Amino acid sequence: GENVEQHPSTLSVQEGDSAVIKCTYSDSASNYFPWYKQELGKRPQLIIDIRSNVGEKKDQRIAVTLNKTAKHFSLHITETQPEDSAVYFCAAFKAAGNKLTFGGGTRVLVKP
Amino acid sequence: DTAVSQTPKYLVTQMGNDKSIKCEQNLGHDTMYWYKQDSKKFLKIMFSYNNKELIINETVPNRFSPKSPDKAHLNLHINSLELGDSAVYFCASSYGHSNTEAFFGQGTRLTVV
């Protein structure tokens, strides 16, 4: 089955700096890669996603890149702000089997 | 008009009891999931249902029995609760065979004492 690895598990950055989170997946049949942000005590919510026919996508301060050959994808947050502090999850989805598999999460702390 | 709603939000119960968590979505999605989030925040899939049919059962103990009366509802019943069942349980839904966002419920924090 699919296995999604996420690194680092914790990330502390100074406000204004960039944050990068990296994920790898094992199943080449996975074709959709969402990123979720989970604030303390809240539900995970989608912040950006990328499909396997696209290599890069950007939405304001966040961007995601996908390398299908290497089976890895990354989240980039620029100009970090204290409200970016949360746990971020990458995930890989495979339509066959309706399975959305999550990475282990990265706890991001943005220090003012 | 909450998209995915779970009840209850908090559940405290004794070992050995049987309890249920309910989930409903009003998004017209055909696929619903149950995830378990442990104290280390890892989100582990438990079950996936598509149009009321079980698609995925990720080696979950058979004390856990999901039931989907229709494609808008996916309930989770847990028998003989154990201390290790303490976690936050999230329900989610999506369009199963397309690459679209999964929406999560607000979670149910289950504490077994």
PDB file of C-alpha atoms in Angstrom:
ATOM      1  CA  GLY A   1       0.000   0.000   0.000  1.00  0.00           C
ATOM      2  CA  GLU A   2       0.884   3.675  -0.128  1.00  0.00           C
ATOM      3  CA  ASN A   3       3.425   5.014   2.355  1.00  0.00           C
ATOM      4  CA  VAL A   4       3.928   8.754   2.797  1.00  0.00           C
ATOM      5  CA  GLU A   5       6.981  10.041   4.654  1.00  0.00           C
ATOM      6  CA  GLN A   6       7.123  13.659   5.823  1.00  0.00           C
ATOM      7  CA  HIS A   7      10.087  15.689   7.102  1.00  0.00           C
ATOM      8  CA  PRO A   8      10.869  17.437   9.310  1.00  0.00           C
ATOM      9  CA  SER A   9       8.545  16.520  12.158  1.00  0.00           C
ATOM     10  CA  THR A  10       9.059  19.920  13.766  1.00  0.00           C
ATOM     11  CA  LEU A  11      10.174  23.205  12.248  1.00  0.00           C
ATOM     12  CA  SER A  12      10.877  26.466  14.027  1.00  0.00           C
ATOM     13  CA  VAL A  13      11.384  29.594  11.933  1.00  0.00           C
ATOM     14  CA  GLN A  14      11.684  33.305  12.562  1.00  0.00           C
ATOM     15  CA  GLU A  15       8.817  35.449  11.362  1.00  0.00           C
ATOM     16  CA  GLY A  16       9.481  36.540   7.800  1.00  0.00           C
ATOM     17  CA  ASP A  17      11.666  33.560   6.964  1.00  0.00           C
ATOM     18  CA  SER A  18      10.662  30.703   4.665  1.00  0.00           C
ATOM     19  CA  ALA A  19       9.558  27.225   5.699  1.00  0.00           C
ATOM     20  CA  VAL A  20       9.936  24.098   3.598  1.00  0.00           C
ATOM     21  CA  ILE A  21       8.336  20.721   4.271  1.00  0.00           C
ATOM     22  CA  LYS A  22       9.169  17.668   2.192  1.00  0.00           C
ATOM     23  CA  CYS A  23       7.232  14.476   1.518  1.00  0.00           C
ATOM     24  CA  THR A  24       7.873  11.274  -0.375  1.00  0.00           C
ATOM     25  CA  TYR A  25       5.354   8.679  -1.493  1.00  0.00           C
ATOM     26  CA  SER A  26       5.764   5.093  -2.552  1.00  0.00           C
ATOM     27  CA  ASP A  27       2.896   4.286  -4.933  1.00  0.00           C
ATOM     28  CA  SER A  28       3.365   5.667  -8.450  1.00  0.00           C
ATOM     29  CA  ALA A  29      -0.409   5.289  -9.008  1.00  0.00           C
ATOM     30  CA  SER A  30      -1.096   8.158  -6.581  1.00  0.00           C
ATOM     31  CA  ASN A  31      -2.109  11.187  -8.611  1.00  0.00           C
ATOM     32  CA  TYR A  32      -3.365  13.856  -6.230  1.00  0.00           C
ATOM     33  CA  PHE A  33      -1.343  15.493  -3.460  1.00  0.00           C
ATOM     34  CA  PRO A  34      -3.127  17.828  -1.045  1.00  0.00           C
ATOM     35  CA  TRP A  35      -1.639  19.720   1.885  1.00  0.00           C
ATOM     36  CA  TYR A  36      -3.647  20.290   5.043  1.00  0.00           C
ATOM     37  CA  LYS A  37      -3.144  22.712   7.906  1.00  0.00           C
ATOM     38  CA  GLN A  38      -4.387  21.783  11.346  1.00  0.00           C
ATOM     39  CA  GLU A  39      -4.511  24.424  14.049  1.00  0.00           C
ATOM     40  CA  LEU A  40      -4.626  23.389  17.685  1.00  0.00           C
ATOM     41  CA  GLY A  41      -7.913  21.700  18.511  1.00  0.00           C
ATOM     42  CA  LYS A  42      -9.283  22.197  15.015  1.00  0.00           C
ATOM     43  CA  ARG A  43      -9.952  20.009  12.009  1.00  0.00           C
ATOM     44  CA  PRO A  44      -7.441  19.630   9.148  1.00  0.00           C
ATOM     45  CA  GLN A  45      -8.216  22.041   6.331  1.00  0.00           C
ATOM     46  CA  LEU A  46      -6.904  22.080   2.784  1.00  0.00           C
ATOM     47  CA  ILE A  47      -4.479  24.887   2.001  1.00  0.00           C
ATOM     48  CA  ILE A  48      -3.190  23.848  -1.426  1.00  0.00           C
ATOM     49  CA  ASP A  49      -3.130  20.802  -3.657  1.00  0.00           C
ATOM     50  CA  ILE A  50      -1.390  19.588  -6.785  1.00  0.00           C
ATOM     51  CA  ARG A  51      -2.276  16.996  -9.370  1.00  0.00           C
ATOM     52  CA  SER A  52       0.142  14.655 -11.016  1.00  0.00           C
ATOM     53  CA  ASN A  53       0.044  16.442 -14.380  1.00  0.00           C
ATOM     54  CA  VAL A  54       1.422  19.642 -12.829  1.00  0.00           C
ATOM     55  CA  GLY A  55       4.910  20.298 -11.499  1.00  0.00           C
ATOM     56  CA  GLU A  56       4.333  23.433  -9.463  1.00  0.00           C
ATOM     57  CA  LYS A  57       1.482  25.484  -8.073  1.00  0.00           C
ATOM     58  CA  LYS A  58       1.457  28.744  -6.151  1.00  0.00           C
ATOM     59  CA  ASP A  59      -1.150  30.542  -4.090  1.00  0.00           C
ATOM     60  CA  GLN A  60       0.060  33.804  -2.551  1.00  0.00           C
ATOM     61  CA  ARG A  61       2.678  32.883   0.072  1.00  0.00           C
ATOM     62  CA  ILE A  62       2.410  29.127  -0.346  1.00  0.00           C
ATOM     63  CA  ALA A  63       3.664  26.962  -3.172  1.00  0.00           C
ATOM     64  CA  VAL A  64       3.900  23.258  -3.810  1.00  0.00           C
ATOM     65  CA  THR A  65       6.231  21.379  -6.142  1.00  0.00           C
ATOM     66  CA  LEU A  66       5.910  17.804  -7.376  1.00  0.00           C
ATOM     67  CA  ASN A  67       8.564  15.529  -8.823  1.00  0.00           C
ATOM     68  CA  LYS A  68       6.746  12.439 -10.089  1.00  0.00           C
ATOM     69  CA  THR A  69       9.915  10.664 -11.165  1.00  0.00           C
ATOM     70  CA  ALA A  70      11.433  10.902  -7.720  1.00  0.00           C
ATOM     71  CA  LYS A  71       8.034  10.562  -6.035  1.00  0.00           C
ATOM     72  CA  HIS A  72       8.442  13.553  -3.803  1.00  0.00           C
ATOM     73  CA  PHE A  73       6.617  16.819  -3.260  1.00  0.00           C
ATOM     74  CA  SER A  74       7.264  19.853  -1.114  1.00  0.00           C
ATOM     75  CA  LEU A  75       5.427  22.736   0.510  1.00  0.00           C
ATOM     76  CA  HIS A  76       7.028  26.169   0.609  1.00  0.00           C
ATOM     77  CA  ILE A  77       5.753  28.981   2.799  1.00  0.00           C
ATOM     78  CA  THR A  78       7.380  32.361   2.270  1.00  0.00           C
ATOM     79  CA  GLU A  79       7.307  35.415   4.538  1.00  0.00           C
ATOM     80  CA  THR A  80       6.030  33.319   7.433  1.00  0.00           C
ATOM     81  CA  GLN A  81       3.709  34.910   9.968  1.00  0.00           C
ATOM     82  CA  PRO A  82       2.772  33.815  13.508  1.00  0.00           C
ATOM     83  CA  GLU A  83      -0.630  32.642  12.233  1.00  0.00           C
ATOM     84  CA  ASP A  84       1.183  30.099  10.053  1.00  0.00           C
ATOM     85  CA  SER A  85       2.017  28.195  13.260  1.00  0.00           C
ATOM     86  CA  ALA A  86       0.170  24.866  13.031  1.00  0.00           C
ATOM     87  CA  VAL A  87       0.641  21.227  12.110  1.00  0.00           C
ATOM     88  CA  TYR A  88       0.906  20.657   8.359  1.00  0.00           C
ATOM     89  CA  PHE A  89       0.116  17.337   6.695  1.00  0.00           C
ATOM     90  CA  CYS A  90       0.946  16.186   3.213  1.00  0.00           C
ATOM     91  CA  ALA A  91      -1.146  13.430   1.667  1.00  0.00           C
ATOM     92  CA  ALA A  92      -1.275  11.231  -1.406  1.00  0.00           C
ATOM     93  CA  PHE A  93      -4.501  10.053  -3.026  1.00  0.00           C
ATOM     94  CA  LYS A  94      -5.029   7.065  -5.253  1.00  0.00           C
ATOM     95  CA  ALA A  95      -8.407   6.819  -6.987  1.00  0.00           C
ATOM     96  CA  ALA A  96      -8.232   3.033  -7.130  1.00  0.00           C
ATOM     97  CA  GLY A  97      -9.231   2.128  -3.614  1.00  0.00           C
ATOM     98  CA  ASN A  98     -10.394   5.629  -2.644  1.00  0.00           C
ATOM     99  CA  LYS A  99      -7.447   5.994  -0.334  1.00  0.00           C
ATOM    100  CA  LEU A 100      -6.067   9.263   1.027  1.00  0.00           C
ATOM    101  CA  THR A 101      -2.863   8.542   2.949  1.00  0.00           C
ATOM    102  CA  PHE A 102      -1.311  11.174   5.180  1.00  0.00           C
ATOM    103  CA  GLY A 103       2.278  11.875   6.123  1.00  0.00           C
ATOM    104  CA  GLY A 104       3.214  12.058   9.782  1.00  0.00           C
ATOM    105  CA  GLY A 105       2.780  15.818  10.044  1.00  0.00           C
ATOM    106  CA  THR A 106       5.123  18.758  10.645  1.00  0.00           C
ATOM    107  CA  ARG A 107       4.639  21.045  13.609  1.00  0.00           C
ATOM    108  CA  VAL A 108       5.597  24.537  12.439  1.00  0.00           C
ATOM    109  CA  LEU A 109       6.307  27.283  14.953  1.00  0.00           C
ATOM    110  CA  VAL A 110       6.793  30.811  13.679  1.00  0.00           C
ATOM    111  CA  LYS A 111       8.540  32.948  16.259  1.00  0.00           C
ATOM    112  CA  PRO A 112       7.727  36.675  16.251  1.00  0.00           C
TER     113      PRO A 112
ATOM    114  CA  ASP B   1     -25.074  24.419   7.137  1.00  0.00           C
ATOM    115  CA  THR B   2     -21.963  22.574   8.341  1.00  0.00           C
ATOM    116  CA  ALA B   3     -20.468  20.476   5.540  1.00  0.00           C
ATOM    117  CA  VAL B   4     -19.297  17.480   7.615  1.00  0.00           C
ATOM    118  CA  SER B   5     -20.662  17.172  11.124  1.00  0.00           C
ATOM    119  CA  GLN B   6     -19.764  14.676  13.830  1.00  0.00           C
ATOM    120  CA  THR B   7     -21.389  14.000  17.142  1.00  0.00           C
ATOM    121  CA  PRO B   8     -20.466  14.019  19.910  1.00  0.00           C
ATOM    122  CA  LYS B   9     -17.496  16.372  20.036  1.00  0.00           C
ATOM    123  CA  TYR B  10     -16.280  14.920  23.327  1.00  0.00           C
ATOM    124  CA  LEU B  11     -16.818  11.438  24.700  1.00  0.00           C
ATOM    125  CA  VAL B  12     -15.517  10.177  28.033  1.00  0.00           C
ATOM    126  CA  THR B  13     -16.298   6.585  28.902  1.00  0.00           C
ATOM    127  CA  GLN B  14     -15.071   3.652  30.925  1.00  0.00           C
ATOM    128  CA  MET B  15     -13.137   0.674  29.655  1.00  0.00           C
ATOM    129  CA  GLY B  16     -15.346  -2.098  28.400  1.00  0.00           C
ATOM    130  CA  ASN B  17     -18.206   0.151  27.345  1.00  0.00           C
ATOM    131  CA  ASP B  18     -19.680   0.346  23.839  1.00  0.00           C
ATOM    132  CA  LYS B  19     -20.034   3.734  22.159  1.00  0.00           C
ATOM    133  CA  SER B  20     -20.951   5.237  18.807  1.00  0.00           C
ATOM    134  CA  ILE B  21     -19.863   8.325  16.892  1.00  0.00           C
ATOM    135  CA  LYS B  22     -22.095   9.712  14.167  1.00  0.00           C
ATOM    136  CA  CYS B  23     -21.076  11.514  10.995  1.00  0.00           C
ATOM    137  CA  GLU B  24     -23.133  13.235   8.340  1.00  0.00           C
ATOM    138  CA  GLN B  25     -22.143  15.203   5.255  1.00  0.00           C
ATOM    139  CA  ASN B  26     -24.329  17.461   3.136  1.00  0.00           C
ATOM    140  CA  LEU B  27     -21.872  17.946   0.280  1.00  0.00           C
ATOM    141  CA  GLY B  28     -23.243  15.226  -1.972  1.00  0.00           C
ATOM    142  CA  HIS B  29     -19.944  13.326  -1.740  1.00  0.00           C
ATOM    143  CA  ASP B  30     -19.897   9.630  -2.508  1.00  0.00           C
ATOM    144  CA  THR B  31     -16.956   8.663  -0.299  1.00  0.00           C
ATOM    145  CA  MET B  32     -16.611   8.918   3.458  1.00  0.00           C
ATOM    146  CA  TYR B  33     -13.703   8.086   5.726  1.00  0.00           C
ATOM    147  CA  TRP B  34     -12.834   7.572   9.365  1.00  0.00           C
ATOM    148  CA  TYR B  35      -9.401   8.617  10.576  1.00  0.00           C
ATOM    149  CA  LYS B  36      -7.826   8.167  14.009  1.00  0.00           C
ATOM    150  CA  GLN B  37      -5.468  10.885  15.272  1.00  0.00           C
ATOM    151  CA  ASP B  38      -3.342   9.780  18.188  1.00  0.00           C
ATOM    152  CA  SER B  39      -1.467  11.871  20.722  1.00  0.00           C
ATOM    153  CA  LYS B  40       1.440  12.258  18.321  1.00  0.00           C
ATOM    154  CA  LYS B  41      -0.943  13.834  15.778  1.00  0.00           C
ATOM    155  CA  PHE B  42      -0.524  11.064  13.216  1.00  0.00           C
ATOM    156  CA  LEU B  43      -3.642  10.786  11.001  1.00  0.00           C
ATOM    157  CA  LYS B  44      -4.257   7.120  10.279  1.00  0.00           C
ATOM    158  CA  ILE B  45      -6.996   5.964   7.954  1.00  0.00           C
ATOM    159  CA  MET B  46      -9.344   3.389   9.446  1.00  0.00           C
ATOM    160  CA  PHE B  47     -12.140   2.954   6.918  1.00  0.00           C
ATOM    161  CA  SER B  48     -13.252   4.249   3.560  1.00  0.00           C
ATOM    162  CA  TYR B  49     -16.780   3.844   2.195  1.00  0.00           C
ATOM    163  CA  ASN B  50     -17.909   4.599  -1.331  1.00  0.00           C
ATOM    164  CA  ASN B  51     -21.653   4.760  -1.957  1.00  0.00           C
ATOM    165  CA  LYS B  52     -22.326   2.839   1.258  1.00  0.00           C
ATOM    166  CA  GLU B  53     -19.867   0.081   0.349  1.00  0.00           C
ATOM    167  CA  LEU B  54     -16.764  -0.641   2.403  1.00  0.00           C
ATOM    168  CA  ILE B  55     -13.649   0.018   0.330  1.00  0.00           C
ATOM    169  CA  ILE B  56     -10.858   0.131   2.880  1.00  0.00           C
ATOM    170  CA  ASN B  57     -10.467  -1.517   6.259  1.00  0.00           C
ATOM    171  CA  GLU B  58      -6.968  -0.773   7.466  1.00  0.00           C
ATOM    172  CA  THR B  59      -6.363  -3.654   9.855  1.00  0.00           C
ATOM    173  CA  VAL B  60      -8.608  -2.094  12.435  1.00  0.00           C
ATOM    174  CA  PRO B  61      -9.682  -4.402  15.297  1.00  0.00           C
ATOM    175  CA  ASN B  62     -13.108  -5.885  14.705  1.00  0.00           C
ATOM    176  CA  ARG B  63     -14.303  -4.075  17.838  1.00  0.00           C
ATOM    177  CA  PHE B  64     -14.679  -1.147  15.446  1.00  0.00           C
ATOM    178  CA  SER B  65     -17.679  -1.495  13.162  1.00  0.00           C
ATOM    179  CA  PRO B  66     -18.573   1.249  10.697  1.00  0.00           C
ATOM    180  CA  LYS B  67     -22.076   1.506   9.335  1.00  0.00           C
ATOM    181  CA  SER B  68     -23.235   3.525   6.368  1.00  0.00           C
ATOM    182  CA  PRO B  69     -27.043   3.638   6.119  1.00  0.00           C
ATOM    183  CA  ASP B  70     -26.755   5.940   3.096  1.00  0.00           C
ATOM    184  CA  LYS B  71     -23.981   7.763   1.325  1.00  0.00           C
ATOM    185  CA  ALA B  72     -24.452  10.877   3.477  1.00  0.00           C
ATOM    186  CA  HIS B  73     -23.856   9.068   6.757  1.00  0.00           C
ATOM    187  CA  LEU B  74     -21.014   6.998   8.157  1.00  0.00           C
ATOM    188  CA  ASN B  75     -21.243   6.030  11.806  1.00  0.00           C
ATOM    189  CA  LEU B  76     -18.594   4.329  13.904  1.00  0.00           C
ATOM    190  CA  HIS B  77     -19.485   1.898  16.641  1.00  0.00           C
ATOM    191  CA  ILE B  78     -16.822   0.715  19.056  1.00  0.00           C
ATOM    192  CA  ASN B  79     -17.310  -2.300  21.319  1.00  0.00           C
ATOM    193  CA  SER B  80     -15.431  -3.130  24.503  1.00  0.00           C
ATOM    194  CA  LEU B  81     -13.496   0.109  24.600  1.00  0.00           C
ATOM    195  CA  GLU B  82      -9.823  -0.041  25.633  1.00  0.00           C
ATOM    196  CA  LEU B  83      -7.476   2.617  26.994  1.00  0.00           C
ATOM    197  CA  GLY B  84      -5.574   2.602  23.694  1.00  0.00           C
ATOM    198  CA  ASP B  85      -8.694   3.684  21.846  1.00  0.00           C
ATOM    199  CA  SER B  86      -8.330   7.151  23.363  1.00  0.00           C
ATOM    200  CA  ALA B  87      -7.722   9.517  20.447  1.00  0.00           C
ATOM    201  CA  VAL B  88      -9.434  12.076  18.261  1.00  0.00           C
ATOM    202  CA  TYR B  89     -11.551  10.466  15.538  1.00  0.00           C
ATOM    203  CA  PHE B  90     -12.172  12.433  12.367  1.00  0.00           C
ATOM    204  CA  CYS B  91     -14.785  11.754   9.769  1.00  0.00           C
ATOM    205  CA  ALA B  92     -14.151  13.089   6.253  1.00  0.00           C
ATOM    206  CA  SER B  93     -15.823  13.008   2.864  1.00  0.00           C
ATOM    207  CA  SER B  94     -14.871  13.578  -0.763  1.00  0.00           C
ATOM    208  CA  TYR B  95     -15.694  12.627  -4.339  1.00  0.00           C
ATOM    209  CA  GLY B  96     -13.918   9.299  -4.334  1.00  0.00           C
ATOM    210  CA  HIS B  97     -12.774   8.823  -7.897  1.00  0.00           C
ATOM    211  CA  SER B  98     -11.712  12.359  -8.640  1.00  0.00           C
ATOM    212  CA  ASN B  99      -8.809  14.358  -7.385  1.00  0.00           C
ATOM    213  CA  THR B 100     -10.626  16.721  -5.102  1.00  0.00           C
ATOM    214  CA  GLU B 101     -10.465  17.969  -1.566  1.00  0.00           C
ATOM    215  CA  ALA B 102     -11.510  15.853   1.382  1.00  0.00           C
ATOM    216  CA  PHE B 103     -13.519  17.800   3.961  1.00  0.00           C
ATOM    217  CA  PHE B 104     -13.146  16.916   7.628  1.00  0.00           C
ATOM    218  CA  GLY B 105     -15.596  16.984  10.485  1.00  0.00           C
ATOM    219  CA  GLN B 106     -14.633  18.794  13.690  1.00  0.00           C
ATOM    220  CA  GLY B 107     -13.433  15.583  15.321  1.00  0.00           C
ATOM    221  CA  THR B 108     -14.563  13.551  18.323  1.00  0.00           C
ATOM    222  CA  ARG B 109     -12.181  13.409  21.250  1.00  0.00           C
ATOM    223  CA  LEU B 110     -12.647   9.992  22.831  1.00  0.00           C
ATOM    224  CA  THR B 111     -11.185   9.427  26.286  1.00  0.00           C
ATOM    225  CA  VAL B 112     -11.350   5.948  27.780  1.00  0.00           C
ATOM    226  CA  VAL B 113     -10.760   5.815  31.532  1.00  0.00           C
TER     227      VAL B 113
END
